[in-house]
Short mmCIF file of N, CA, C and O in Angstrom, two decimals:
data_model
loop_
_atom_site.label_atom_id
_atom_site.label_comp_id
_atom_site.label_asym_id
_atom_site.label_seq_id
_atom_site.Cartn_x
_atom_site.Cartn_y
_atom_site.Cartn_z
N GLN A 341 -5.60 -8.64 17.41
CA GLN A 341 -4.43 -7.90 16.96
C GLN A 341 -3.97 -8.42 15.60
O GLN A 341 -4.05 -9.62 15.32
N VAL A 342 -3.54 -7.48 14.78
CA VAL A 342 -3.00 -7.82 13.47
C VAL A 342 -1.62 -7.19 13.36
O VAL A 342 -1.42 -6.04 13.72
N GLN A 343 -0.66 -7.96 12.87
CA GLN A 343 0.68 -7.45 12.64
C GLN A 343 0.92 -7.38 11.13
O GLN A 343 0.54 -8.30 10.39
N LEU A 344 1.55 -6.30 10.70
CA LEU A 344 1.80 -6.07 9.28
C LEU A 344 3.28 -5.77 9.07
O LEU A 344 3.84 -4.93 9.80
N VAL A 345 3.87 -6.41 8.09
CA VAL A 345 5.27 -6.17 7.77
C VAL A 345 5.38 -5.87 6.28
O VAL A 345 5.04 -6.71 5.44
N GLU A 346 5.84 -4.65 5.98
CA GLU A 346 5.99 -4.24 4.58
C GLU A 346 7.41 -4.49 4.10
O GLU A 346 8.36 -4.49 4.89
N SER A 347 7.54 -4.63 2.80
CA SER A 347 8.85 -4.73 2.17
C SER A 347 8.73 -4.29 0.72
O SER A 347 7.61 -4.16 0.20
N GLY A 348 9.87 -4.03 0.09
CA GLY A 348 9.88 -3.73 -1.33
C GLY A 348 10.15 -2.30 -1.72
O GLY A 348 10.23 -1.99 -2.91
N GLY A 349 10.28 -1.41 -0.76
CA GLY A 349 10.57 -0.03 -1.10
C GLY A 349 12.00 0.12 -1.60
O GLY A 349 12.79 -0.83 -1.60
N GLY A 350 12.33 1.33 -2.05
CA GLY A 350 13.68 1.58 -2.52
C GLY A 350 13.75 2.82 -3.38
O GLY A 350 12.83 3.63 -3.41
N LEU A 351 14.87 2.92 -4.08
CA LEU A 351 15.13 4.06 -4.96
C LEU A 351 14.99 3.60 -6.41
O LEU A 351 15.57 2.56 -6.80
N VAL A 352 14.24 4.35 -7.20
CA VAL A 352 14.03 4.00 -8.61
C VAL A 352 13.98 5.28 -9.43
O VAL A 352 13.60 6.34 -8.90
N GLN A 353 14.35 5.19 -10.67
CA GLN A 353 14.27 6.35 -11.56
C GLN A 353 12.84 6.53 -12.04
O GLN A 353 12.05 5.59 -12.10
N ALA A 354 12.52 7.75 -12.40
CA ALA A 354 11.20 8.05 -12.96
C ALA A 354 10.94 7.15 -14.16
O ALA A 354 11.83 6.91 -14.99
N GLY A 355 9.72 6.63 -14.21
CA GLY A 355 9.35 5.70 -15.26
C GLY A 355 9.54 4.25 -14.89
O GLY A 355 9.05 3.35 -15.59
N GLY A 356 10.22 4.01 -13.78
CA GLY A 356 10.48 2.64 -13.35
C GLY A 356 9.34 2.05 -12.55
O GLY A 356 8.27 2.66 -12.41
N SER A 357 9.59 0.85 -12.02
CA SER A 357 8.56 0.10 -11.30
C SER A 357 9.11 -0.43 -9.98
O SER A 357 10.31 -0.67 -9.85
N LEU A 358 8.21 -0.59 -9.03
CA LEU A 358 8.50 -1.25 -7.77
C LEU A 358 7.27 -2.05 -7.37
O LEU A 358 6.15 -1.68 -7.73
N ARG A 359 7.49 -3.10 -6.60
CA ARG A 359 6.37 -3.83 -6.02
C ARG A 359 6.55 -3.88 -4.50
O ARG A 359 7.57 -4.37 -4.00
N LEU A 360 5.55 -3.39 -3.80
CA LEU A 360 5.54 -3.44 -2.35
C LEU A 360 4.74 -4.66 -1.90
O LEU A 360 3.74 -5.04 -2.53
N SER A 361 5.18 -5.24 -0.80
CA SER A 361 4.49 -6.39 -0.21
C SER A 361 4.13 -6.06 1.23
O SER A 361 4.85 -5.34 1.91
N CYS A 362 3.04 -6.64 1.69
CA CYS A 362 2.60 -6.46 3.07
C CYS A 362 2.09 -7.81 3.57
O CYS A 362 1.05 -8.29 3.12
N ALA A 363 2.84 -8.40 4.49
CA ALA A 363 2.47 -9.69 5.04
C ALA A 363 1.73 -9.49 6.36
O ALA A 363 2.24 -8.81 7.25
N ALA A 364 0.56 -10.08 6.45
CA ALA A 364 -0.28 -9.94 7.65
C ALA A 364 -0.22 -11.21 8.48
O ALA A 364 -0.15 -12.32 7.95
N SER A 365 -0.28 -11.03 9.80
CA SER A 365 -0.34 -12.17 10.71
C SER A 365 -1.20 -11.78 11.91
O SER A 365 -1.53 -10.61 12.09
N GLY A 366 -1.55 -12.76 12.72
CA GLY A 366 -2.40 -12.50 13.87
C GLY A 366 -3.86 -12.79 13.53
O GLY A 366 -4.15 -13.79 12.89
N SER A 367 -4.74 -11.91 13.92
CA SER A 367 -6.19 -12.14 13.75
C SER A 367 -6.63 -11.75 12.35
O SER A 367 -7.51 -10.90 12.16
N ILE A 368 -6.07 -12.39 11.36
CA ILE A 368 -6.32 -12.01 9.97
C ILE A 368 -7.75 -12.32 9.54
O ILE A 368 -8.26 -11.71 8.59
N PHE A 369 -8.44 -13.23 10.24
CA PHE A 369 -9.81 -13.56 9.88
C PHE A 369 -10.74 -12.36 10.06
O PHE A 369 -11.81 -12.30 9.48
N SER A 370 -10.33 -11.40 10.87
CA SER A 370 -11.17 -10.24 11.17
C SER A 370 -10.96 -9.07 10.21
O SER A 370 -11.65 -8.06 10.29
N ILE A 371 -10.02 -9.22 9.28
CA ILE A 371 -9.71 -8.13 8.35
C ILE A 371 -10.80 -8.02 7.29
O ILE A 371 -11.14 -9.00 6.65
N THR A 372 -11.33 -6.82 7.12
CA THR A 372 -12.34 -6.60 6.08
C THR A 372 -11.74 -5.95 4.84
O THR A 372 -12.17 -6.20 3.73
N THR A 373 -10.76 -5.10 5.06
CA THR A 373 -10.17 -4.34 3.96
C THR A 373 -8.68 -4.20 4.21
O THR A 373 -8.25 -4.02 5.35
N MET A 374 -7.91 -4.28 3.13
CA MET A 374 -6.48 -3.97 3.19
C MET A 374 -6.23 -2.76 2.30
O MET A 374 -6.87 -2.61 1.26
N ALA A 375 -5.30 -1.94 2.71
CA ALA A 375 -5.07 -0.70 1.96
C ALA A 375 -3.60 -0.31 2.01
O ALA A 375 -2.86 -0.74 2.89
N TRP A 376 -3.24 0.52 1.06
CA TRP A 376 -1.93 1.18 1.06
C TRP A 376 -2.16 2.69 1.15
O TRP A 376 -3.00 3.24 0.43
N TYR A 377 -1.41 3.32 2.04
CA TYR A 377 -1.41 4.77 2.20
C TYR A 377 0.02 5.25 1.96
O TYR A 377 0.97 4.48 1.98
N ARG A 378 0.17 6.56 1.77
CA ARG A 378 1.50 7.14 1.69
C ARG A 378 1.51 8.49 2.36
O ARG A 378 0.48 9.16 2.48
N GLN A 379 2.71 8.88 2.77
CA GLN A 379 2.85 10.14 3.48
C GLN A 379 4.21 10.75 3.18
O GLN A 379 5.24 10.08 3.31
N ASN A 380 4.17 12.01 2.78
CA ASN A 380 5.39 12.80 2.62
C ASN A 380 5.53 13.68 3.83
O ASN A 380 4.55 14.05 4.46
N SER A 381 6.75 14.07 4.15
CA SER A 381 6.97 14.90 5.33
C SER A 381 6.18 16.20 5.18
O SER A 381 6.18 16.83 4.13
N GLY A 382 5.49 16.58 6.23
CA GLY A 382 4.72 17.80 6.23
C GLY A 382 3.35 17.69 5.61
O GLY A 382 2.60 18.68 5.56
N LYS A 383 3.01 16.49 5.12
CA LYS A 383 1.71 16.31 4.50
C LYS A 383 0.92 15.25 5.24
O LYS A 383 1.47 14.43 5.97
N GLN A 384 -0.39 15.27 5.01
CA GLN A 384 -1.25 14.25 5.60
C GLN A 384 -1.07 12.91 4.90
O GLN A 384 -0.73 12.86 3.71
N ARG A 385 -1.30 11.84 5.65
CA ARG A 385 -1.27 10.52 5.06
C ARG A 385 -2.46 10.39 4.11
O ARG A 385 -3.58 10.74 4.46
N GLU A 386 -2.21 9.90 2.90
CA GLU A 386 -3.27 9.80 1.91
C GLU A 386 -3.46 8.36 1.45
O GLU A 386 -2.51 7.59 1.34
N LEU A 387 -4.71 8.04 1.15
CA LEU A 387 -5.04 6.71 0.65
C LEU A 387 -4.55 6.57 -0.79
O LEU A 387 -4.81 7.44 -1.62
N VAL A 388 -3.87 5.47 -1.06
CA VAL A 388 -3.39 5.19 -2.40
C VAL A 388 -4.30 4.17 -3.09
O VAL A 388 -4.75 4.37 -4.21
N ALA A 389 -4.56 3.06 -2.40
CA ALA A 389 -5.37 1.99 -2.98
C ALA A 389 -5.90 1.10 -1.87
O ALA A 389 -5.28 1.03 -0.80
N ARG A 390 -7.02 0.45 -2.11
CA ARG A 390 -7.52 -0.50 -1.14
C ARG A 390 -8.21 -1.65 -1.86
O ARG A 390 -8.69 -1.50 -2.98
N ILE A 391 -8.26 -2.77 -1.17
CA ILE A 391 -8.91 -3.97 -1.69
C ILE A 391 -9.81 -4.51 -0.61
O ILE A 391 -9.41 -4.69 0.54
N PHE A 392 -11.06 -4.73 -0.99
CA PHE A 392 -12.08 -5.16 -0.04
C PHE A 392 -12.12 -6.69 0.01
O PHE A 392 -11.58 -7.37 -0.87
N SER A 393 -12.82 -7.20 1.02
CA SER A 393 -12.85 -8.65 1.22
C SER A 393 -13.44 -9.38 0.02
O SER A 393 -13.06 -10.51 -0.27
N GLY A 394 -14.34 -8.73 -0.72
CA GLY A 394 -14.94 -9.37 -1.90
C GLY A 394 -14.07 -9.27 -3.14
O GLY A 394 -14.40 -9.85 -4.18
N GLY A 395 -12.97 -8.53 -3.02
CA GLY A 395 -12.04 -8.42 -4.15
C GLY A 395 -12.12 -7.10 -4.90
O GLY A 395 -11.26 -6.82 -5.73
N ASN A 396 -13.14 -6.30 -4.63
CA ASN A 396 -13.21 -5.00 -5.29
C ASN A 396 -12.05 -4.12 -4.84
O ASN A 396 -11.54 -4.25 -3.73
N THR A 397 -11.67 -3.22 -5.75
CA THR A 397 -10.56 -2.33 -5.46
C THR A 397 -10.95 -0.89 -5.80
O THR A 397 -11.86 -0.65 -6.61
N ASN A 398 -10.27 0.05 -5.19
CA ASN A 398 -10.34 1.42 -5.67
C ASN A 398 -9.01 2.12 -5.42
O ASN A 398 -8.18 1.65 -4.62
N TYR A 399 -8.82 3.21 -6.17
CA TYR A 399 -7.52 3.89 -6.23
C TYR A 399 -7.69 5.39 -6.14
O TYR A 399 -8.69 5.96 -6.56
N ALA A 400 -6.65 6.04 -5.63
CA ALA A 400 -6.59 7.49 -5.72
C ALA A 400 -6.46 7.88 -7.19
O ALA A 400 -5.84 7.17 -7.98
N ASP A 401 -7.04 9.00 -7.54
CA ASP A 401 -6.99 9.45 -8.94
C ASP A 401 -5.55 9.58 -9.43
O ASP A 401 -5.26 9.32 -10.60
N SER A 402 -4.66 9.97 -8.55
CA SER A 402 -3.27 10.23 -8.94
C SER A 402 -2.52 8.97 -9.34
O SER A 402 -1.46 9.07 -9.98
N VAL A 403 -3.04 7.79 -9.00
CA VAL A 403 -2.31 6.55 -9.31
C VAL A 403 -3.10 5.63 -10.23
O VAL A 403 -2.58 4.58 -10.63
N LYS A 404 -4.32 5.99 -10.57
CA LYS A 404 -5.12 5.13 -11.44
C LYS A 404 -4.42 4.88 -12.76
O LYS A 404 -3.87 5.78 -13.37
N GLY A 405 -4.45 3.62 -13.17
CA GLY A 405 -3.80 3.23 -14.42
C GLY A 405 -2.32 2.95 -14.28
O GLY A 405 -1.70 2.42 -15.21
N ARG A 406 -1.72 3.29 -13.12
CA ARG A 406 -0.29 3.06 -12.91
C ARG A 406 -0.04 2.04 -11.79
O ARG A 406 0.93 1.28 -11.86
N PHE A 407 -0.87 2.05 -10.78
CA PHE A 407 -0.69 1.18 -9.61
C PHE A 407 -1.78 0.10 -9.61
O PHE A 407 -2.92 0.36 -10.02
N THR A 408 -1.43 -1.06 -9.10
CA THR A 408 -2.38 -2.15 -8.96
C THR A 408 -2.23 -2.80 -7.60
O THR A 408 -1.12 -3.21 -7.23
N ILE A 409 -3.33 -2.88 -6.87
CA ILE A 409 -3.33 -3.58 -5.59
C ILE A 409 -3.88 -4.99 -5.81
O ILE A 409 -4.84 -5.19 -6.57
N SER A 410 -3.26 -5.96 -5.16
CA SER A 410 -3.72 -7.34 -5.28
C SER A 410 -3.40 -8.07 -3.99
O SER A 410 -2.71 -7.53 -3.12
N ARG A 411 -3.90 -9.29 -3.88
CA ARG A 411 -3.63 -10.04 -2.66
C ARG A 411 -3.48 -11.52 -2.97
O ARG A 411 -4.02 -12.03 -3.95
N ASP A 412 -2.74 -12.18 -2.13
CA ASP A 412 -2.58 -13.63 -2.18
C ASP A 412 -3.07 -14.16 -0.85
O ASP A 412 -2.36 -14.07 0.16
N ASN A 413 -4.27 -14.70 -0.84
CA ASN A 413 -4.87 -15.14 0.43
C ASN A 413 -4.09 -16.29 1.06
O ASN A 413 -4.02 -16.42 2.28
N ALA A 414 -3.50 -17.13 0.23
CA ALA A 414 -2.74 -18.27 0.75
C ALA A 414 -1.51 -17.80 1.53
O ALA A 414 -1.07 -18.47 2.47
N LYS A 415 -0.98 -16.65 1.14
CA LYS A 415 0.21 -16.11 1.80
C LYS A 415 -0.12 -14.98 2.76
O LYS A 415 0.78 -14.41 3.37
N ASN A 416 -1.41 -14.64 2.87
CA ASN A 416 -1.83 -13.52 3.74
C ASN A 416 -1.03 -12.26 3.40
O ASN A 416 -0.57 -11.55 4.31
N THR A 417 -0.87 -12.02 2.13
CA THR A 417 -0.04 -10.92 1.67
C THR A 417 -0.79 -10.07 0.66
O THR A 417 -1.50 -10.59 -0.20
N VAL A 418 -0.61 -8.76 0.78
CA VAL A 418 -1.16 -7.81 -0.17
C VAL A 418 0.01 -7.12 -0.87
O VAL A 418 1.05 -6.86 -0.25
N TYR A 419 -0.19 -6.85 -2.15
CA TYR A 419 0.87 -6.25 -2.95
C TYR A 419 0.40 -4.92 -3.53
O TYR A 419 -0.79 -4.69 -3.72
N LEU A 420 1.36 -4.06 -3.82
CA LEU A 420 1.09 -2.85 -4.57
C LEU A 420 2.13 -2.79 -5.69
O LEU A 420 3.30 -2.52 -5.43
N GLN A 421 1.68 -3.07 -6.90
CA GLN A 421 2.54 -2.96 -8.07
C GLN A 421 2.49 -1.52 -8.56
O GLN A 421 1.41 -1.02 -8.89
N MET A 422 3.64 -0.88 -8.61
CA MET A 422 3.70 0.53 -8.99
C MET A 422 4.51 0.65 -10.27
O MET A 422 5.72 0.34 -10.28
N ASN A 423 3.86 1.09 -11.34
CA ASN A 423 4.52 1.27 -12.62
C ASN A 423 4.52 2.75 -13.01
O ASN A 423 3.77 3.55 -12.44
N SER A 424 5.35 3.08 -13.98
CA SER A 424 5.43 4.47 -14.47
C SER A 424 5.56 5.45 -13.32
O SER A 424 4.85 6.46 -13.24
N LEU A 425 6.48 5.16 -12.42
CA LEU A 425 6.63 5.98 -11.21
C LEU A 425 7.09 7.39 -11.55
O LEU A 425 7.86 7.61 -12.50
N LYS A 426 6.60 8.33 -10.76
CA LYS A 426 6.92 9.74 -10.92
C LYS A 426 7.59 10.26 -9.65
O LYS A 426 7.36 9.70 -8.57
N PRO A 427 8.36 11.33 -9.74
CA PRO A 427 8.98 11.89 -8.54
C PRO A 427 7.95 12.22 -7.45
O PRO A 427 8.25 12.09 -6.26
N GLU A 428 6.76 12.62 -7.85
CA GLU A 428 5.73 12.96 -6.86
C GLU A 428 5.17 11.74 -6.14
O GLU A 428 4.39 11.89 -5.18
N ASP A 429 5.55 10.54 -6.57
CA ASP A 429 5.17 9.32 -5.84
C ASP A 429 6.10 9.06 -4.65
O ASP A 429 5.84 8.15 -3.86
N THR A 430 7.16 9.84 -4.55
CA THR A 430 8.08 9.67 -3.43
C THR A 430 7.37 9.89 -2.11
O THR A 430 6.69 10.90 -1.91
N ALA A 431 7.49 8.91 -1.21
CA ALA A 431 6.81 8.98 0.09
C ALA A 431 7.17 7.74 0.89
O ALA A 431 7.78 6.80 0.37
N VAL A 432 6.77 7.74 2.15
CA VAL A 432 6.76 6.52 2.94
C VAL A 432 5.40 5.86 2.71
O VAL A 432 4.36 6.50 2.88
N TYR A 433 5.43 4.61 2.32
CA TYR A 433 4.21 3.87 2.03
C TYR A 433 3.88 2.95 3.21
O TYR A 433 4.76 2.22 3.69
N TYR A 434 2.62 3.01 3.64
CA TYR A 434 2.16 2.23 4.78
C TYR A 434 1.07 1.27 4.36
O TYR A 434 0.14 1.65 3.63
N CYS A 435 1.15 0.08 4.87
CA CYS A 435 0.10 -0.90 4.70
C CYS A 435 -0.86 -0.76 5.89
O CYS A 435 -0.43 -0.48 7.01
N ALA A 436 -2.15 -0.95 5.62
CA ALA A 436 -3.16 -0.86 6.68
C ALA A 436 -4.13 -2.02 6.57
O ALA A 436 -4.48 -2.44 5.46
N ALA A 437 -4.57 -2.51 7.72
CA ALA A 437 -5.58 -3.56 7.78
C ALA A 437 -6.74 -3.05 8.62
O ALA A 437 -6.53 -2.55 9.73
N LEU A 438 -7.94 -3.16 8.09
CA LEU A 438 -9.11 -2.65 8.77
C LEU A 438 -9.94 -3.81 9.31
O LEU A 438 -10.32 -4.72 8.57
N THR A 439 -10.21 -3.75 10.62
CA THR A 439 -11.02 -4.76 11.26
C THR A 439 -12.14 -4.14 12.08
O THR A 439 -12.86 -4.84 12.74
N GLY A 440 -12.26 -2.81 11.98
CA GLY A 440 -13.04 -2.07 12.97
C GLY A 440 -12.07 -1.20 13.71
O GLY A 440 -12.36 -0.08 14.12
N THR A 441 -10.89 -1.68 13.85
CA THR A 441 -9.70 -0.94 14.25
C THR A 441 -8.78 -0.94 13.04
O THR A 441 -8.77 -1.90 12.26
N THR A 442 -8.00 0.12 12.89
CA THR A 442 -7.03 0.17 11.80
C THR A 442 -5.64 -0.15 12.34
O THR A 442 -5.17 0.49 13.29
N TYR A 443 -5.02 -1.17 11.76
CA TYR A 443 -3.65 -1.53 12.10
C TYR A 443 -2.71 -1.05 10.99
O TYR A 443 -3.06 -1.10 9.81
N TRP A 444 -1.53 -0.63 11.41
CA TRP A 444 -0.56 -0.07 10.47
C TRP A 444 0.73 -0.85 10.48
O TRP A 444 1.18 -1.32 11.53
N GLY A 445 1.36 -0.93 9.30
CA GLY A 445 2.71 -1.43 9.24
C GLY A 445 3.69 -0.33 9.59
O GLY A 445 3.30 0.80 9.89
N GLN A 446 4.97 -0.66 9.53
CA GLN A 446 6.01 0.27 9.95
C GLN A 446 6.36 1.28 8.86
O GLN A 446 6.99 2.29 9.14
N GLY A 447 5.94 1.01 7.64
CA GLY A 447 6.23 1.91 6.53
C GLY A 447 7.48 1.50 5.77
O GLY A 447 8.41 0.94 6.35
N THR A 448 7.48 1.80 4.48
CA THR A 448 8.64 1.53 3.65
C THR A 448 8.84 2.73 2.72
O THR A 448 7.88 3.24 2.13
N GLN A 449 10.08 3.19 2.62
CA GLN A 449 10.39 4.39 1.84
C GLN A 449 10.45 4.06 0.35
O GLN A 449 11.13 3.11 -0.06
N VAL A 450 9.77 4.88 -0.43
CA VAL A 450 9.87 4.83 -1.89
C VAL A 450 10.38 6.18 -2.36
O VAL A 450 9.78 7.21 -2.04
N THR A 451 11.48 6.17 -3.08
CA THR A 451 12.06 7.40 -3.61
C THR A 451 12.19 7.28 -5.11
O THR A 451 12.81 6.33 -5.60
N VAL A 452 11.59 8.23 -5.83
CA VAL A 452 11.63 8.24 -7.29
C VAL A 452 12.46 9.44 -7.73
O VAL A 452 12.08 10.59 -7.46
N SER A 453 13.56 9.19 -8.39
CA SER A 453 14.43 10.26 -8.83
C SER A 453 14.06 10.69 -10.25
O SER A 453 13.63 9.89 -11.07
N SER A 454 14.27 11.98 -10.53
CA SER A 454 13.90 12.52 -11.85
C SER A 454 15.06 12.40 -12.81
O SER A 454 16.17 12.08 -12.45
#
């Protein structure tokens, strides 16, 4: 079992920045990939960014060049630095840990005002 706790969401104006954090605990040795997803009401949950155990990353086209995923292994924490935020980035952001099973955090709301 893996437990994930997100933090860092909030309200920001367009063009601003936020940093989301996701602290993992439990069977963290089994995690192969960490990822951030987002979901707006009425829409499917979409992949935003992920970081693999070797350190490689990939991003959704909509956030490339604006968002950066990183991790601090000593703190068992993954971050999502979000810059140049747009109103269309408004969503609930979820942290996910992949072990063969996907574990989810509780989600954190990000609202970008125009």
